[in-house]
Amino acid sequence: MEKLTQEFALRTMPDFATSSPFNIIFEDLYYRVEVGKDREKKSVLKGIKGTFKSGELTAIMGPSGAGKSSLMNILTGLTKSGVSGKIEIGKARKLCGYIMQDDHFFPYFTVEETMLMAATLKISNQCVSLKEKRTLIDYLLNSLKLTKTRQTKCSNLSGGQKKRLSIALELIDNPAVLFLDEPTTGLDSSSSFDTIQLLRGLANEGRTIVCTIHQPSTNIYNLFNLVYVLSAGRCTYQGTPQNTVMFLSSVGLECPPYHNPADFLLECANGDYGDQTEALAEAAKDIRWRYDQQLMQGEDADAPSETQVAKFNESQSPGQVQVQVQKIEIQNMESSKDLTKHTYPPTEYMRLWLLIGRCHLQFFRDWTLTYLKLGIHVLCSILIGLFFGDSGSNATKQISNVGMIMIHCVYLWYTTIMPGILRYPAEIEIIRKETFNNWYKLRTYYLATIITSTPVHIIFSTVYITIGYLMTDQPVEMDRFVKYLLSAVVVTICADGLGVFLGTVLNPVNGTFVGAVSTSCMLMFSGFLILLNHIPAAMRFMAYISPLRYALENMVISLYGNQRGQLICPPTEFYCHFKNAVTVLRQFGMEDGDFGHNILMILIQIAIFKVLSYFTLKHKIKTN
Amino acid sequence: MSSWSLASAVSPNVTGGDVIRLNHLKSSSETHLPSRGSGTGSGALPRPTTPVPSKKLSSKRPPHLTLNIKAKSHDAPLAETENTVLSTSESVYGTPLGATPVSSPANQSQRSQASQHSDESRNTSSTATSGGSIFPHEQYKTIKKINIGFENIRYTTKFGVFQRETKDVLMGLTGYFKSGELSAVIGPSGAGKSTLLNILSGYTTYGFTGDFRVNGNRRDLKAFKSNVAFIRQDTSLQAFLSVKEAMHFAANLKIGTHMTHSEKRERVKCILEAIGMYENRHTRTGQLSGGQKKRLAIALELVNNPPVLILDEPTTGLDSFTSNQLINLLKKLAIEGRTVICTIHQPSALTFAMFDHLYAIGEGKCIYAGGAQNLLPFLGALNLHCPESYNPADYLMEIATHDYDTAEDNQLEKLVALMDNGRNEDYRQSKTARVAQLAAMKKVDQLMAAGLITPVTAPVMSTSVPAHFMQGNTFKPLTPINELSSRVWDSQTAGIGNAGSCCKPKKKNKSRPAIELDPSHLCKRQNIYATPFYRQLSILLVRTFLLIWRDSSLTTMRFAIHLITGILIGTLYFGIGNDAAQTLNIFRYLFYTIMFIMYCAFSGILVKFPLEFPIVSREHFNRWYSLRAYYVAITLADLPIQIICSALFIVPTYLMTQQPLELWRFGMFFLIVFVTALVSQSIGLAVGAALSLKLGSILGPFFICPFLQFSGFFLMEKDAPVFLRWMFDISFLKYSLEGATMAIFGYDREPLACNELYCHLRHPQFILKSLDMANGNYTLALIFLFGVLVFLRILAFYIMSFRLRLFR
């Protein structure tokens, strides 16, 4: 097992380390945005340039409004308009991973399950088998100190653990470049140090890692290979952390004792000691600050006091030891290198299959969505069945029987449209992260959710309708029952489509309100509260777009059409007006109804809602 | 005495270090100063490894003579230090007074007072206490002095499936937070910082043991909470209110009638100017930046001038400059006499220097309690020397997370032992340590002057000092500061001064002996709210109306949907009101009206309370209002909206369908529909209060749909099974439909017009009989609906109350 682990450790190391390094080079980079009502152009980045090398951990620092996030978004490809300049990011952006500041996971999955799903989504089974994926996951969890939390649900992880899990998820397909937005925000000093130390180790394996960071402590600051400081859209420092004191000294700024050099650097960049942006920007163009200070000691006779340098070296000694240990490990691994395979992502069909499995797991983990709702369905169905008694065969209760059908439709519609409104807003952050990091395409995810939810709706409505059908003594003929059930199922799926559409267009408050109103409006035009032939011609078009109307008509036709026999007239009644089934059809104006046509109309509406929901969801993901 | 001796033992080194620091701050352009600085620095390098109290030194010579000896050997640096102190001192207390031009005479008097203070400090023969202040203007502030002490605090939490496993979070902590000091509680994650703050503020009221002392007396939690403002990390504000409106609502809710309306407005303006947000006063709070939201959250709690401010991680999520700005504001608030306590993760050097008192927790124990400047000598006593490139707070955090442990030494336990878990007071901040603080504050003030940071300062809260106080001072030039301060307190509480924070009637004040004066008992009240119930109610009503109208998306949508649907239904059922052939359609129209109003009222309010819960929880804990006032306010505020919505639907449909135009029939119909809306709304409120946002949306429909089938519309009661007829009696929709039908067809209505050959349902009495409502009673239906309404309203209130107490 240990040998296999080592083999995978080697396999996760990129080929790029030797064949083609992934350096990020940008030059003359400008970024302008329009602000205010007069659409005035404002320069966020003003002709900056820099090189982020592979094998290095780079930190982008600066005060708020300096352009850190803008630079990160430009390099990752999130921001494209308003950018001018030259950018080189190796081969393709698909080899990049972007870890955002906020961590979003599905709360009901364990760490191991989350990792396994990500592995199967990102790596095809043809190049890495399932057993090998598990070995890879073990290796990653062990490297990131997450082995103990293997069986912990993601909602119970601490802040540092969530951050490391985000990193682990993006390391599965071995990206050459990693971007992290403020990986230490919200963590304490110990967790921050662990995270940055981990990133340093990952960078030493040959990756290019870039992150933005606030206020690092001294020991964290010393772990970076390169510090890139932005101030007012300009680069005011580009060099190693160890050269910070000498750099500031070269422009006449002395770091006081017991002061964090990172804090002092940011204070200088922000003008705490006068407006130094111009001087710092000029001095930052010198590339010698990128190299080790030992080379500088021989050249510069005006070095700062030896006491300060000695203190600084003393403070960074723990990091140095760790770096050396890392290098030794890498050399040992490189000597037994036998990489023969290259990982590539699975096909989109395989991802669809995997996402369907994940949606199923998630659905059944959330007990309120499934078991509680199914129980309530059964309870309500039994209640309605007891309530209407033998209305299916009693000739004196046929108006009530049609009323019962109406209640069934309203119930299924209303209890399906409301959860649909909240489905995607709750998950939109996760979808955005995963689609941006090329886990899958949005249409794959959308199709997976449709394929997962449709059987659930079929099962729920079948259970509900079957109980009601049997308890109310409806005609026991298979073709009638199948038609009856089919109408209920399609109207349920249609309600889900409309709910999802409302959820992606409106916010939860307005979506809930409009969902209730749509239930009332469609009930009005269903043909029960007012007959279709009584509707004025100018408003008859409303009935054509009411799915409840088609469903009600179909269910009535199923029960009373197709030459049904006479209903039972109780002996206590002298005359039964609805003894003949055709009388019921005539009463509601459904004598000429066409079952197939109505089903087709509902299916068309389902298709329209599903397609519209996809585009509104896509639009919502792209806009923040 | 012992603490002062120890402080004097270490103060020469601290002073030396500060001199170096000050020189470095000045020496950006002067080239000759670095050499002198390094020379002095090398002199300061050897530090005492073990601080030893020197009782002999204390007994022989006063402490200020020690300073004089040092001044002789370092004449120039100390002189610069004094000039810097005086200059910064003037700039510090000049800024808040500058915010109010009217008080310029007071400014002059305070300057003369400053000179007198320096004279008194030279001539006095008694020893000043270590807590003495070098800010002479403090004596004029009317903020109550509240010192918080706690001893042997232990807190255990339970977790696991059946709450069987326990975990010790706090293990016997002891500490003391002084008024006039900015105290910081630091520690790694999971150390117990937030737990300690929750216990201190009264947010957590059970599960802990230990003693609390407020000014030396045992803590009365109810009285204590009225002096505390707790500002938590998550800043939830009403997004639709502007900054000025939010401040005015807070002021009106939290300040009683002892201040006039114009005085409150003046105070709000003064606070906004002081914290640098006056220019943003018309901005909605939803559009503020992170730092602005934090400052506004503090300002909202400042309107009633609380003597204690407790903040949980106020700088999380802010960058270094916004953090420095915020800590600077807190420091200035503390200088005025308040007790300010906050937890903080990772202070920068500039932020660190502004703290008066540091209380560090590691693994539930106290690893340091003392002045921020004494942290380095404290660590040095244990052979833990902080590298010069390190922030001392970062270094302490690394020690707390066992980064410097060896096989033999557990450094954290050594820290706890030396600190005696918080009981060791040898390292509390000394007077001379304020020099570095003033330098740090001056640095941030320079940033504000340069326009790089929005200027913030402490607002002036007190009224002007009467003139005869100044005259009285001139007659006693040699009175020590402490005695003068206590005399000012005595005079003001006697009723001479119009102190804003004192609310006792004058009679009761006079009956108290002056010697027993205790500020913590001055404003003890039975009611912990500043305003009476009806005033809270009126203010909350205005705010709720504002929020409803500002949230135009939902309100406009409600109005529009009711009107459009009304016109739609009116068109569908046009002219059926007096047509005997359309009797069944009239019945369907009645049913649809009730059902539509029910659905809209239910859905419109279902998600309202879950969305507002974080805001209500925070405001309720900080005693802005009682839950009863909030509940009645949201109930009353939605009544006009619901009336308008119902009218927008009923009036068009009633007229278009040509229902009988007798006004009393319309009134009866409108009333029954309106009460139905209120009942549905109450169901939505109860469900929304009990469940979360997601669960409420999923399970909410299950609470409303069963009433539909038992309304009597789909199946009459006589046709239902006997054992289910009781469900009609508890279904409010049945009574609504019955009441509406009685309003239209009952009470001796004339027969409907018949235009066809035969109309089966023509006589109203026969219509009621065929609808199984021959024995219907409108009054009974209305009484039942009102009963259900009252019951549901009370139920929703208790659900809210339960949730506010338990799940915050």
PDB file of N, CA and C in Angstrom, chain A residues 63-64 188-189 215 217-219 252 258 261 263 270 272 315 376 384 386-387 397 400 403 407 411 414 418 422 509 513-514 516 520 523-524 529 539, chain B residues 28 47 188-189 319 321 346 348 388-390 394 397-398 443 447 557 568-569 571 573 588 592 595 603 611 697 701-702 709-710 714-715 719 721 728:
ATOM      1  N   PRO A  63      -4.161  47.045   0.041  1.00  0.00           N
ATOM      2  CA  PRO A  63      -5.364  47.478   0.741  1.00  0.00           C
ATOM      3  C   PRO A  63      -6.608  47.287  -0.112  1.00  0.00           C
ATOM      4  N   SER A  64      -7.749  47.528   0.492  1.00  0.00           N
ATOM      5  CA  SER A  64      -9.005  47.410  -0.245  1.00  0.00           C
ATOM      6  C   SER A  64      -9.043  48.452  -1.339  1.00  0.00           C
ATOM      7  N   ASP A 188      -7.998  31.299  12.288  1.00  0.00           N
ATOM      8  CA  ASP A 188      -7.082  31.865  13.268  1.00  0.00           C
ATOM      9  C   ASP A 188      -5.651  31.635  12.812  1.00  0.00           C
ATOM     10  N   SER A 189      -4.694  32.077  13.636  1.00  0.00           N
ATOM     11  CA  SER A 189      -3.319  32.066  13.154  1.00  0.00           C
ATOM     12  C   SER A 189      -2.817  30.652  12.921  1.00  0.00           C
ATOM     13  N   GLN A 215      -3.229  40.946   5.707  1.00  0.00           N
ATOM     14  CA  GLN A 215      -2.555  40.918   7.000  1.00  0.00           C
ATOM     15  C   GLN A 215      -1.962  39.578   7.403  1.00  0.00           C
ATOM     16  N   SER A 217       0.629  37.070   9.246  1.00  0.00           N
ATOM     17  CA  SER A 217       1.602  37.204  10.319  1.00  0.00           C
ATOM     18  C   SER A 217       2.989  36.927   9.767  1.00  0.00           C
ATOM     19  N   THR A 218       4.004  37.134  10.587  1.00  0.00           N
ATOM     20  CA  THR A 218       5.365  37.066  10.059  1.00  0.00           C
ATOM     21  C   THR A 218       5.713  35.667   9.586  1.00  0.00           C
ATOM     22  N   ASN A 219       5.335  34.663  10.381  1.00  0.00           N
ATOM     23  CA  ASN A 219       5.719  33.315   9.954  1.00  0.00           C
ATOM     24  C   ASN A 219       4.963  32.885   8.707  1.00  0.00           C
ATOM     25  N   GLY A 252      14.165  54.704   1.834  1.00  0.00           N
ATOM     26  CA  GLY A 252      14.221  55.542   3.018  1.00  0.00           C
ATOM     27  C   GLY A 252      13.195  55.228   4.077  1.00  0.00           C
ATOM     28  N   TYR A 258       9.692  44.987  16.422  1.00  0.00           N
ATOM     29  CA  TYR A 258       8.434  44.372  16.840  1.00  0.00           C
ATOM     30  C   TYR A 258       7.279  44.802  15.945  1.00  0.00           C
ATOM     31  N   PRO A 261       6.817  42.866   9.202  1.00  0.00           N
ATOM     32  CA  PRO A 261       7.210  43.492   7.928  1.00  0.00           C
ATOM     33  C   PRO A 261       6.063  43.573   6.934  1.00  0.00           C
ATOM     34  N   ASP A 263       2.879  44.049   7.656  1.00  0.00           N
ATOM     35  CA  ASP A 263       2.049  45.190   8.030  1.00  0.00           C
ATOM     36  C   ASP A 263       2.725  46.493   7.644  1.00  0.00           C
ATOM     37  N   ASN A 270       0.222  52.156   1.493  1.00  0.00           N
ATOM     38  CA  ASN A 270      -1.022  52.887   1.584  1.00  0.00           C
ATOM     39  C   ASN A 270      -0.835  54.332   1.978  1.00  0.00           C
ATOM     40  N   ASP A 272       0.877  55.586   4.737  1.00  0.00           N
ATOM     41  CA  ASP A 272       0.932  55.950   6.147  1.00  0.00           C
ATOM     42  C   ASP A 272       2.121  56.856   6.452  1.00  0.00           C
ATOM     43  N   SER A 315      14.070  34.677  12.549  1.00  0.00           N
ATOM     44  CA  SER A 315      12.620  34.469  12.587  1.00  0.00           C
ATOM     45  C   SER A 315      12.159  33.531  11.496  1.00  0.00           C
ATOM     46  N   ILE A 376     -46.908  12.777   4.501  1.00  0.00           N
ATOM     47  CA  ILE A 376     -48.024  13.718   4.447  1.00  0.00           C
ATOM     48  C   ILE A 376     -48.900  13.442   3.244  1.00  0.00           C
ATOM     49  N   ILE A 384     -58.787  12.466   2.354  1.00  0.00           N
ATOM     50  CA  ILE A 384     -59.713  12.785   1.272  1.00  0.00           C
ATOM     51  C   ILE A 384     -60.539  11.562   0.909  1.00  0.00           C
ATOM     52  N   LEU A 386     -61.486   9.113   2.906  1.00  0.00           N
ATOM     53  CA  LEU A 386     -62.543   8.951   3.902  1.00  0.00           C
ATOM     54  C   LEU A 386     -63.624  10.006   3.723  1.00  0.00           C
ATOM     55  N   PHE A 387     -63.197  11.167   3.321  1.00  0.00           N
ATOM     56  CA  PHE A 387     -64.125  12.287   3.239  1.00  0.00           C
ATOM     57  C   PHE A 387     -65.153  12.087   2.134  1.00  0.00           C
ATOM     58  N   LYS A 397     -73.565  11.693  -5.985  1.00  0.00           N
ATOM     59  CA  LYS A 397     -72.376  12.426  -5.552  1.00  0.00           C
ATOM     60  C   LYS A 397     -71.439  12.771  -6.701  1.00  0.00           C
ATOM     61  N   SER A 400     -69.743  16.138  -6.498  1.00  0.00           N
ATOM     62  CA  SER A 400     -68.684  16.083  -5.482  1.00  0.00           C
ATOM     63  C   SER A 400     -67.490  15.299  -5.975  1.00  0.00           C
ATOM     64  N   GLY A 403     -65.491  17.505  -7.863  1.00  0.00           N
ATOM     65  CA  GLY A 403     -64.823  18.383  -6.911  1.00  0.00           C
ATOM     66  C   GLY A 403     -63.619  17.722  -6.276  1.00  0.00           C
ATOM     67  N   ILE A 407     -59.731  18.929  -6.150  1.00  0.00           N
ATOM     68  CA  ILE A 407     -58.880  19.021  -4.966  1.00  0.00           C
ATOM     69  C   ILE A 407     -57.569  18.288  -5.196  1.00  0.00           C
ATOM     70  N   TYR A 411     -54.025  20.191  -4.941  1.00  0.00           N
ATOM     71  CA  TYR A 411     -53.091  19.714  -3.925  1.00  0.00           C
ATOM     72  C   TYR A 411     -51.748  19.363  -4.543  1.00  0.00           C
ATOM     73  N   TYR A 414     -49.966  22.631  -5.855  1.00  0.00           N
ATOM     74  CA  TYR A 414     -49.461  23.588  -4.878  1.00  0.00           C
ATOM     75  C   TYR A 414     -48.307  23.012  -4.067  1.00  0.00           C
ATOM     76  N   MET A 418     -44.153  24.876  -4.703  1.00  0.00           N
ATOM     77  CA  MET A 418     -43.422  25.593  -3.660  1.00  0.00           C
ATOM     78  C   MET A 418     -42.010  25.058  -3.457  1.00  0.00           C
ATOM     79  N   LEU A 422     -37.654  26.889  -4.473  1.00  0.00           N
ATOM     80  CA  LEU A 422     -36.457  27.009  -3.640  1.00  0.00           C
ATOM     81  C   LEU A 422     -35.343  26.064  -4.042  1.00  0.00           C
ATOM     82  N   VAL A 509     -39.044  35.371  -1.569  1.00  0.00           N
ATOM     83  CA  VAL A 509     -40.275  35.968  -1.058  1.00  0.00           C
ATOM     84  C   VAL A 509     -41.279  36.155  -2.178  1.00  0.00           C
ATOM     85  N   PHE A 513     -44.929  34.085  -3.219  1.00  0.00           N
ATOM     86  CA  PHE A 513     -46.198  34.779  -3.405  1.00  0.00           C
ATOM     87  C   PHE A 513     -46.766  34.520  -4.790  1.00  0.00           C
ATOM     88  N   VAL A 514     -45.935  34.650  -5.810  1.00  0.00           N
ATOM     89  CA  VAL A 514     -46.419  34.443  -7.172  1.00  0.00           C
ATOM     90  C   VAL A 514     -46.822  32.994  -7.374  1.00  0.00           C
ATOM     91  N   ALA A 516     -48.284  31.068  -5.194  1.00  0.00           N
ATOM     92  CA  ALA A 516     -49.642  30.919  -4.663  1.00  0.00           C
ATOM     93  C   ALA A 516     -50.659  31.557  -5.594  1.00  0.00           C
ATOM     94  N   SER A 520     -54.026  29.973  -7.722  1.00  0.00           N
ATOM     95  CA  SER A 520     -55.400  30.485  -7.746  1.00  0.00           C
ATOM     96  C   SER A 520     -55.866  30.768  -9.160  1.00  0.00           C
ATOM     97  N   LEU A 523     -56.547  27.648 -11.099  1.00  0.00           N
ATOM     98  CA  LEU A 523     -57.757  27.015 -10.592  1.00  0.00           C
ATOM     99  C   LEU A 523     -58.993  27.674 -11.182  1.00  0.00           C
ATOM    100  N   MET A 524     -58.923  28.993 -11.343  1.00  0.00           N
ATOM    101  CA  MET A 524     -60.073  29.709 -11.891  1.00  0.00           C
ATOM    102  C   MET A 524     -60.394  29.238 -13.300  1.00  0.00           C
ATOM    103  N   LEU A 529     -64.789  25.936 -11.651  1.00  0.00           N
ATOM    104  CA  LEU A 529     -65.466  27.064 -11.024  1.00  0.00           C
ATOM    105  C   LEU A 529     -66.336  27.819 -12.010  1.00  0.00           C
ATOM    106  N   MET A 539     -61.475  36.153 -23.172  1.00  0.00           N
ATOM    107  CA  MET A 539     -60.591  35.607 -22.143  1.00  0.00           C
ATOM    108  C   MET A 539     -60.465  34.106 -22.247  1.00  0.00           C
TER     109      MET A 539
ATOM    110  N   SER B  28      11.886  59.293   8.948  1.00  0.00           N
ATOM    111  CA  SER B  28      11.853  58.816   7.577  1.00  0.00           C
ATOM    112  C   SER B  28      12.791  59.610   6.687  1.00  0.00           C
ATOM    113  N   ARG B  47      17.483  42.856  28.684  1.00  0.00           N
ATOM    114  CA  ARG B  47      16.204  43.003  29.372  1.00  0.00           C
ATOM    115  C   ARG B  47      16.204  42.144  30.614  1.00  0.00           C
ATOM    116  N   PRO B 188      -6.647  31.638  20.089  1.00  0.00           N
ATOM    117  CA  PRO B 188      -6.937  30.884  18.868  1.00  0.00           C
ATOM    118  C   PRO B 188      -8.383  30.420  18.822  1.00  0.00           C
ATOM    119  N   SER B 189      -8.760  29.853  17.692  1.00  0.00           N
ATOM    120  CA  SER B 189     -10.129  29.362  17.538  1.00  0.00           C
ATOM    121  C   SER B 189     -10.374  28.236  18.519  1.00  0.00           C
ATOM    122  N   ASP B 319     -10.084  44.946   6.088  1.00  0.00           N
ATOM    123  CA  ASP B 319      -8.652  44.987   5.834  1.00  0.00           C
ATOM    124  C   ASP B 319      -7.972  45.780   6.939  1.00  0.00           C
ATOM    125  N   PHE B 321      -6.593  48.684   7.225  1.00  0.00           N
ATOM    126  CA  PHE B 321      -6.860  50.101   7.466  1.00  0.00           C
ATOM    127  C   PHE B 321      -8.238  50.307   8.045  1.00  0.00           C
ATOM    128  N   GLN B 346      -6.422  38.652  15.029  1.00  0.00           N
ATOM    129  CA  GLN B 346      -5.050  38.823  14.566  1.00  0.00           C
ATOM    130  C   GLN B 346      -4.767  40.313  14.465  1.00  0.00           C
ATOM    131  N   SER B 348      -2.911  43.819  14.100  1.00  0.00           N
ATOM    132  CA  SER B 348      -1.642  44.286  13.561  1.00  0.00           C
ATOM    133  C   SER B 348      -0.913  45.074  14.640  1.00  0.00           C
ATOM    134  N   GLU B 388      12.211  40.277  16.585  1.00  0.00           N
ATOM    135  CA  GLU B 388      11.849  41.671  16.324  1.00  0.00           C
ATOM    136  C   GLU B 388      10.947  41.824  15.115  1.00  0.00           C
ATOM    137  N   SER B 389      10.976  40.873  14.216  1.00  0.00           N
ATOM    138  CA  SER B 389      10.107  40.993  13.050  1.00  0.00           C
ATOM    139  C   SER B 389       8.712  40.452  13.329  1.00  0.00           C
ATOM    140  N   TYR B 390       8.476  40.002  14.537  1.00  0.00           N
ATOM    141  CA  TYR B 390       7.177  39.417  14.862  1.00  0.00           C
ATOM    142  C   TYR B 390       6.282  40.428  15.540  1.00  0.00           C
ATOM    143  N   ASP B 394       0.911  37.866  17.550  1.00  0.00           N
ATOM    144  CA  ASP B 394       1.070  36.645  16.754  1.00  0.00           C
ATOM    145  C   ASP B 394       1.957  35.647  17.490  1.00  0.00           C
ATOM    146  N   MET B 397       0.042  33.919  20.133  1.00  0.00           N
ATOM    147  CA  MET B 397      -0.890  32.932  19.577  1.00  0.00           C
ATOM    148  C   MET B 397      -0.156  31.667  19.179  1.00  0.00           C
ATOM    149  N   GLU B 398       1.052  31.810  18.674  1.00  0.00           N
ATOM    150  CA  GLU B 398       1.797  30.609  18.314  1.00  0.00           C
ATOM    151  C   GLU B 398       2.176  29.819  19.553  1.00  0.00           C
ATOM    152  N   LYS B 443      -0.814  58.218  14.805  1.00  0.00           N
ATOM    153  CA  LYS B 443      -0.573  57.722  13.454  1.00  0.00           C
ATOM    154  C   LYS B 443      -1.884  57.564  12.694  1.00  0.00           C
ATOM    155  N   LEU B 447      -3.519  59.590   9.366  1.00  0.00           N
ATOM    156  CA  LEU B 447      -4.143  59.002   8.182  1.00  0.00           C
ATOM    157  C   LEU B 447      -5.498  59.637   7.920  1.00  0.00           C
ATOM    158  N   MET B 557     -46.350  44.288  -5.966  1.00  0.00           N
ATOM    159  CA  MET B 557     -46.836  43.063  -6.585  1.00  0.00           C
ATOM    160  C   MET B 557     -48.129  42.599  -5.947  1.00  0.00           C
ATOM    161  N   LEU B 568     -60.099  40.478 -13.650  1.00  0.00           N
ATOM    162  CA  LEU B 568     -60.255  39.243 -14.414  1.00  0.00           C
ATOM    163  C   LEU B 568     -61.496  38.480 -13.979  1.00  0.00           C
ATOM    164  N   ILE B 569     -61.659  38.315 -12.683  1.00  0.00           N
ATOM    165  CA  ILE B 569     -62.820  37.584 -12.167  1.00  0.00           C
ATOM    166  C   ILE B 569     -64.092  38.347 -12.461  1.00  0.00           C
ATOM    167  N   THR B 571     -64.670  40.186 -14.997  1.00  0.00           N
ATOM    168  CA  THR B 571     -65.018  39.968 -16.399  1.00  0.00           C
ATOM    169  C   THR B 571     -65.610  38.586 -16.613  1.00  0.00           C
ATOM    170  N   TYR B 573     -67.246  36.656 -14.480  1.00  0.00           N
ATOM    171  CA  TYR B 573     -68.578  36.529 -13.896  1.00  0.00           C
ATOM    172  C   TYR B 573     -69.403  37.790 -14.089  1.00  0.00           C
ATOM    173  N   ARG B 588     -69.916  30.060  -6.775  1.00  0.00           N
ATOM    174  CA  ARG B 588     -68.512  29.828  -7.112  1.00  0.00           C
ATOM    175  C   ARG B 588     -67.701  31.104  -6.987  1.00  0.00           C
ATOM    176  N   TYR B 592     -64.437  31.447  -4.744  1.00  0.00           N
ATOM    177  CA  TYR B 592     -63.142  31.846  -5.290  1.00  0.00           C
ATOM    178  C   TYR B 592     -62.600  33.078  -4.574  1.00  0.00           C
ATOM    179  N   MET B 595     -61.083  31.918  -1.353  1.00  0.00           N
ATOM    180  CA  MET B 595     -59.886  31.109  -1.551  1.00  0.00           C
ATOM    181  C   MET B 595     -58.712  31.966  -2.010  1.00  0.00           C
ATOM    182  N   SER B 603     -49.465  33.277   1.811  1.00  0.00           N
ATOM    183  CA  SER B 603     -48.150  33.243   1.174  1.00  0.00           C
ATOM    184  C   SER B 603     -47.378  34.521   1.379  1.00  0.00           C
ATOM    185  N   LEU B 611     -37.013  35.687   7.572  1.00  0.00           N
ATOM    186  CA  LEU B 611     -36.025  36.597   7.002  1.00  0.00           C
ATOM    187  C   LEU B 611     -35.633  37.686   7.987  1.00  0.00           C
ATOM    188  N   SER B 697     -41.476  26.917   3.433  1.00  0.00           N
ATOM    189  CA  SER B 697     -41.983  26.921   2.066  1.00  0.00           C
ATOM    190  C   SER B 697     -42.421  25.540   1.625  1.00  0.00           C
ATOM    191  N   PRO B 701     -47.710  24.706   2.502  1.00  0.00           N
ATOM    192  CA  PRO B 701     -48.945  24.327   1.817  1.00  0.00           C
ATOM    193  C   PRO B 701     -49.733  23.237   2.519  1.00  0.00           C
ATOM    194  N   PHE B 702     -49.054  22.352   3.253  1.00  0.00           N
ATOM    195  CA  PHE B 702     -49.786  21.289   3.925  1.00  0.00           C
ATOM    196  C   PHE B 702     -50.629  21.810   5.072  1.00  0.00           C
ATOM    197  N   GLN B 709     -60.812  21.371   1.454  1.00  0.00           N
ATOM    198  CA  GLN B 709     -61.804  20.330   1.226  1.00  0.00           C
ATOM    199  C   GLN B 709     -62.910  20.366   2.265  1.00  0.00           C
ATOM    200  N   PHE B 710     -62.646  20.916   3.421  1.00  0.00           N
ATOM    201  CA  PHE B 710     -63.671  20.991   4.453  1.00  0.00           C
ATOM    202  C   PHE B 710     -64.357  22.340   4.471  1.00  0.00           C
ATOM    203  N   PHE B 714     -66.786  21.701  -2.017  1.00  0.00           N
ATOM    204  CA  PHE B 714     -66.633  20.512  -2.845  1.00  0.00           C
ATOM    205  C   PHE B 714     -67.582  19.400  -2.415  1.00  0.00           C
ATOM    206  N   LEU B 715     -67.832  19.297  -1.146  1.00  0.00           N
ATOM    207  CA  LEU B 715     -68.738  18.271  -0.642  1.00  0.00           C
ATOM    208  C   LEU B 715     -69.491  18.881   0.512  1.00  0.00           C
ATOM    209  N   ASP B 719     -73.372  15.261   3.085  1.00  0.00           N
ATOM    210  CA  ASP B 719     -72.934  14.117   2.297  1.00  0.00           C
ATOM    211  C   ASP B 719     -71.676  13.479   2.842  1.00  0.00           C
ATOM    212  N   PRO B 721     -69.108  11.535   5.510  1.00  0.00           N
ATOM    213  CA  PRO B 721     -69.292  10.502   6.530  1.00  0.00           C
ATOM    214  C   PRO B 721     -69.497  11.134   7.898  1.00  0.00           C
ATOM    215  N   PHE B 728     -65.585  19.746   9.662  1.00  0.00           N
ATOM    216  CA  PHE B 728     -66.204  20.966   9.155  1.00  0.00           C
ATOM    217  C   PHE B 728     -66.277  22.013  10.248  1.00  0.00           C
TER     218      PHE B 728
END
